[in-house]
mmCIF file of C-alpha atoms in Angstrom:
data_model
loop_
_atom_site.group_PDB
_atom_site.id
_atom_site.type_symbol
_atom_site.label_atom_id
_atom_site.label_comp_id
_atom_site.label_asym_id
_atom_site.label_seq_id
_atom_site.Cartn_x
_atom_site.Cartn_y
_atom_site.Cartn_z
ATOM 1 C CA CYS A 1440 3.567 15.484 12.393
ATOM 2 C CA PHE A 1441 3.180 14.417 8.771
ATOM 3 C CA PHE A 1442 4.196 17.814 7.402
ATOM 4 C CA ASN A 1443 7.093 19.965 8.567
ATOM 5 C CA ALA A 1444 6.958 23.747 9.065
ATOM 6 C CA ASN A 1445 7.100 24.377 5.292
ATOM 7 C CA ASN A 1446 4.013 22.185 4.714
ATOM 8 C CA LYS A 1447 6.145 19.516 3.078
ATOM 9 C CA ILE A 1448 6.221 15.844 3.931
ATOM 10 C CA ASP A 1449 8.716 15.055 6.686
ATOM 11 C CA LYS A 1450 11.392 12.781 5.206
ATOM 12 C CA ARG A 1451 12.265 11.335 8.631
ATOM 13 C CA MET A 1452 8.905 9.622 9.014
ATOM 14 C CA THR A 1453 8.789 5.886 8.723
ATOM 15 C CA VAL A 1454 6.845 4.215 5.952
ATOM 16 C CA ALA A 1455 4.264 3.037 8.510
ATOM 17 C CA ASP A 1456 3.786 6.614 9.788
ATOM 18 C CA LYS A 1457 3.333 7.947 6.254
ATOM 19 C CA SER A 1458 0.889 5.170 5.430
ATOM 20 C CA SER A 1459 -1.076 5.865 8.601
ATOM 21 C CA HIS A 1460 -1.378 9.567 7.769
ATOM 22 C CA LEU A 1461 -2.321 8.794 4.173
ATOM 23 C CA LEU A 1462 -5.060 6.459 5.406
ATOM 24 C CA LYS A 1463 -6.444 9.122 7.742
ATOM 25 C CA GLY A 1464 -6.523 11.654 4.909
ATOM 26 C CA ALA A 1465 -8.106 9.141 2.545
ATOM 27 C CA LEU A 1466 -10.746 8.278 5.126
ATOM 28 C CA ALA A 1467 -11.582 11.964 5.557
ATOM 29 C CA SER A 1468 -11.774 12.412 1.781
ATOM 30 C CA GLY A 1469 -14.020 9.368 1.476
ATOM 31 C CA VAL A 1470 -16.416 10.477 4.199
ATOM 32 C CA ILE A 1471 -16.664 14.021 2.835
ATOM 33 C CA ASN A 1472 -17.316 12.771 -0.704
ATOM 34 C CA ALA A 1473 -19.861 10.245 0.523
ATOM 35 C CA ILE A 1474 -21.847 12.910 2.354
ATOM 36 C CA ILE A 1475 -21.692 15.536 -0.394
ATOM 37 C CA ASN A 1476 -22.511 13.196 -3.269
ATOM 38 C CA GLY A 1477 -25.173 11.339 -1.299
ATOM 39 C CA ILE A 1478 -26.943 14.640 -0.633
ATOM 40 C CA ILE A 1479 -26.610 15.695 -4.278
ATOM 41 C CA ASN A 1480 -28.076 12.371 -5.405
ATOM 42 C CA TRP A 1481 -30.964 12.672 -2.955
ATOM 43 C CA PHE A 1482 -31.899 16.110 -4.322
ATOM 44 C CA THR A 1483 -31.759 14.662 -7.835
ATOM 45 C CA VAL A 1484 -34.106 11.723 -7.164
ATOM 46 C CA LYS A 1485 -36.210 12.842 -4.175
ATOM 47 C CA ASP A 1486 -39.374 13.336 -6.247
ATOM 48 C CA GLN A 1487 -39.420 9.741 -7.494
ATOM 49 C CA ALA A 1488 -41.270 7.071 -5.552
ATOM 50 C CA ARG A 1489 -38.952 4.167 -6.478
ATOM 51 C CA LEU A 1490 -35.855 3.697 -8.633
ATOM 52 C CA LEU A 1491 -34.332 0.626 -10.190
ATOM 53 C CA LEU A 1492 -30.810 -0.223 -9.085
ATOM 54 C CA THR A 1493 -29.833 -1.436 -12.543
ATOM 55 C CA GLY A 1494 -31.471 -1.745 -15.932
ATOM 56 C CA ASP A 1495 -31.837 -4.934 -17.931
ATOM 57 C CA LEU A 1496 -31.191 -3.232 -21.261
ATOM 58 C CA ILE A 1497 -28.194 -1.186 -22.265
ATOM 59 C CA SER A 1498 -30.414 1.108 -24.349
ATOM 60 C CA SER A 1499 -32.925 1.817 -21.584
ATOM 61 C CA ASP A 1500 -34.002 5.424 -21.162
ATOM 62 C CA GLN A 1501 -35.032 4.887 -17.550
ATOM 63 C CA HIS A 1502 -32.809 6.406 -14.853
ATOM 64 C CA THR A 1503 -31.293 3.815 -12.525
ATOM 65 C CA VAL A 1504 -29.102 4.203 -9.463
ATOM 66 C CA PHE A 1505 -26.063 2.687 -11.167
ATOM 67 C CA ALA A 1506 -26.689 4.664 -14.371
ATOM 68 C CA GLY A 1507 -25.997 7.729 -12.254
ATOM 69 C CA ALA A 1508 -23.226 6.112 -10.221
ATOM 70 C CA VAL A 1509 -21.024 5.245 -13.211
ATOM 71 C CA PRO A 1510 -20.436 8.819 -14.430
ATOM 72 C CA LEU A 1511 -20.204 9.938 -10.800
ATOM 73 C CA ALA A 1512 -17.376 7.469 -10.117
ATOM 74 C CA VAL A 1513 -15.540 8.233 -13.365
ATOM 75 C CA SER A 1514 -15.632 12.013 -13.018
ATOM 76 C CA LEU A 1515 -14.873 11.897 -9.300
ATOM 77 C CA ALA A 1516 -11.837 9.670 -9.892
ATOM 78 C CA PHE A 1517 -10.382 12.121 -12.406
ATOM 79 C CA ILE A 1518 -11.173 15.255 -10.412
ATOM 80 C CA LEU A 1519 -9.922 13.885 -7.092
ATOM 81 C CA THR A 1520 -6.680 12.629 -8.628
ATOM 82 C CA THR A 1521 -6.063 16.144 -9.904
ATOM 83 C CA VAL A 1522 -7.012 17.738 -6.572
ATOM 84 C CA ALA A 1523 -4.766 15.327 -4.655
ATOM 85 C CA TYR A 1524 -1.864 16.197 -6.940
ATOM 86 C CA PHE A 1525 -2.232 19.954 -6.544
ATOM 87 C CA THR A 1526 -2.771 19.802 -2.773
ATOM 88 C CA THR A 1527 0.246 17.586 -2.093
ATOM 89 C CA LYS A 1528 3.343 19.607 -1.254
ATOM 90 C CA GLU A 1529 6.255 17.387 -2.187
ATOM 91 C CA GLU A 1530 9.648 18.313 -3.536
ATOM 92 C CA GLY A 1531 10.436 16.681 -6.833
ATOM 93 C CA LYS A 1532 6.921 15.476 -7.533
ATOM 94 C CA PRO A 1533 6.354 14.739 -11.217
ATOM 95 C CA SER A 1534 4.713 17.263 -13.491
ATOM 96 C CA TYR A 1535 0.973 16.964 -13.876
ATOM 97 C CA PHE A 1536 1.097 16.369 -17.580
ATOM 98 C CA PRO A 1537 1.682 13.658 -18.717
ATOM 99 C CA SER A 1538 2.480 11.488 -15.669
ATOM 100 C CA VAL A 1539 -0.291 12.429 -13.209
ATOM 101 C CA PHE A 1540 -2.751 13.046 -16.043
ATOM 102 C CA VAL A 1541 -2.232 9.410 -17.089
ATOM 103 C CA ILE A 1542 -2.776 8.299 -13.474
ATOM 104 C CA ALA A 1543 -6.060 10.275 -13.456
ATOM 105 C CA ILE A 1544 -7.146 8.528 -16.658
ATOM 106 C CA LYS A 1545 -6.240 5.137 -15.140
ATOM 107 C CA HIS A 1546 -8.214 5.892 -11.971
ATOM 108 C CA SER A 1547 -11.207 6.869 -14.100
ATOM 109 C CA ILE A 1548 -11.012 3.681 -16.154
ATOM 110 C CA TYR A 1549 -10.717 1.535 -13.029
ATOM 111 C CA ALA A 1550 -13.681 3.309 -11.429
ATOM 112 C CA PHE A 1551 -15.745 2.808 -14.578
ATOM 113 C CA GLY A 1552 -14.863 -0.869 -14.772
ATOM 114 C CA LEU A 1553 -15.494 -1.658 -11.125
ATOM 115 C CA VAL A 1554 -18.861 0.092 -10.912
ATOM 116 C CA VAL A 1555 -20.069 -1.379 -14.211
ATOM 117 C CA ILE A 1556 -18.918 -4.890 -13.278
ATOM 118 C CA PHE A 1557 -20.654 -4.638 -9.905
ATOM 119 C CA ALA A 1558 -23.852 -3.361 -11.537
ATOM 120 C CA ILE A 1559 -23.837 -6.137 -14.143
ATOM 121 C CA LEU A 1560 -23.245 -8.832 -11.536
ATOM 122 C CA LEU A 1561 -25.955 -7.382 -9.313
ATOM 123 C CA GLN A 1562 -28.398 -7.340 -12.229
ATOM 124 C CA ARG A 1563 -27.489 -10.889 -13.191
ATOM 125 C CA ILE A 1564 -27.750 -12.302 -9.668
ATOM 126 C CA ALA A 1565 -30.607 -10.293 -8.161
ATOM 127 C CA GLY A 1566 -32.558 -9.052 -11.176
ATOM 128 C CA ALA A 1567 -34.617 -5.889 -11.018
ATOM 129 C CA ILE A 1568 -34.476 -4.310 -7.568
ATOM 130 C CA GLU A 1569 -36.356 -1.146 -6.747
ATOM 131 C CA VAL A 1570 -35.107 1.208 -4.035
ATOM 132 C CA THR A 1571 -36.288 4.415 -2.421
ATOM 133 C CA PRO A 1572 -34.655 7.783 -3.064
ATOM 134 C CA VAL A 1573 -32.990 7.587 0.363
ATOM 135 C CA ALA A 1574 -31.467 4.203 -0.494
ATOM 136 C CA SER A 1575 -30.372 5.601 -3.859
ATOM 137 C CA ALA A 1576 -28.626 8.504 -2.124
ATOM 138 C CA PHE A 1577 -27.002 6.124 0.340
ATOM 139 C CA ILE A 1578 -25.685 3.883 -2.459
ATOM 140 C CA ALA A 1579 -24.396 6.855 -4.458
ATOM 141 C CA GLY A 1580 -22.736 8.170 -1.315
ATOM 142 C CA ILE A 1581 -21.055 4.825 -0.610
ATOM 143 C CA ILE A 1582 -19.726 4.645 -4.167
ATOM 144 C CA ALA A 1583 -18.485 8.250 -4.020
ATOM 145 C CA GLY A 1584 -16.878 7.627 -0.635
ATOM 146 C CA LEU A 1585 -15.052 4.532 -1.829
ATOM 147 C CA VAL A 1586 -13.842 6.260 -4.975
ATOM 148 C CA GLY A 1587 -12.814 9.362 -3.022
ATOM 149 C CA GLY A 1588 -10.880 7.457 -0.386
ATOM 150 C CA ILE A 1589 -9.123 5.058 -2.741
ATOM 151 C CA VAL A 1590 -8.180 7.730 -5.278
ATOM 152 C CA ASP A 1591 -6.854 10.077 -2.583
ATOM 153 C CA TYR A 1592 -4.757 7.346 -0.987
ATOM 154 C CA GLU A 1593 -3.375 5.947 -4.242
ATOM 155 C CA THR A 1594 -2.531 9.339 -5.751
ATOM 156 C CA LYS A 1595 -0.733 10.643 -2.669
ATOM 157 C CA ARG A 1596 1.036 7.318 -2.113
ATOM 158 C CA ARG A 1597 2.436 7.478 -5.641
ATOM 159 C CA LEU A 1598 3.486 11.105 -5.244
ATOM 160 C CA ILE A 1599 5.270 10.452 -1.960
ATOM 161 C CA ALA A 1600 6.936 7.296 -3.239
ATOM 162 C CA HIS A 1601 8.104 9.157 -6.362
ATOM 163 C CA ASP A 1602 11.240 10.522 -4.692
#
């Protein structure tokens, strides 16, 4: 068992066992976030016939899939880092502010950078691609799932390794 009777991480577990449990938790977090955010995105765009994946202009007023995915990834990274911190029962974990707050900011910056870089490369290589609302929801869900899983794993790994 990953946690002992007091809901704290068992210190006798090997690093491989801890990593395995962290991966299972991160996978669950990723799947849950993918489903929830995919459904939310679908309800947001379901009335549109087609959506562009990316826009060619930075000042465009047209909604694109990645224009919605960037703030989704950034806010999700910050929120899930905070949630992972407060749901991890670990003796001697660092205080939230400033150490974990800085980690949350870093996760948000990384999420912003990765999604924007991917969107720019996609626009550059493939040009204007139109997708259906279902495809938009699927893409938003995949992005949310990746962010959710990676942030959960990295935050808890750092908290456990802190001692």
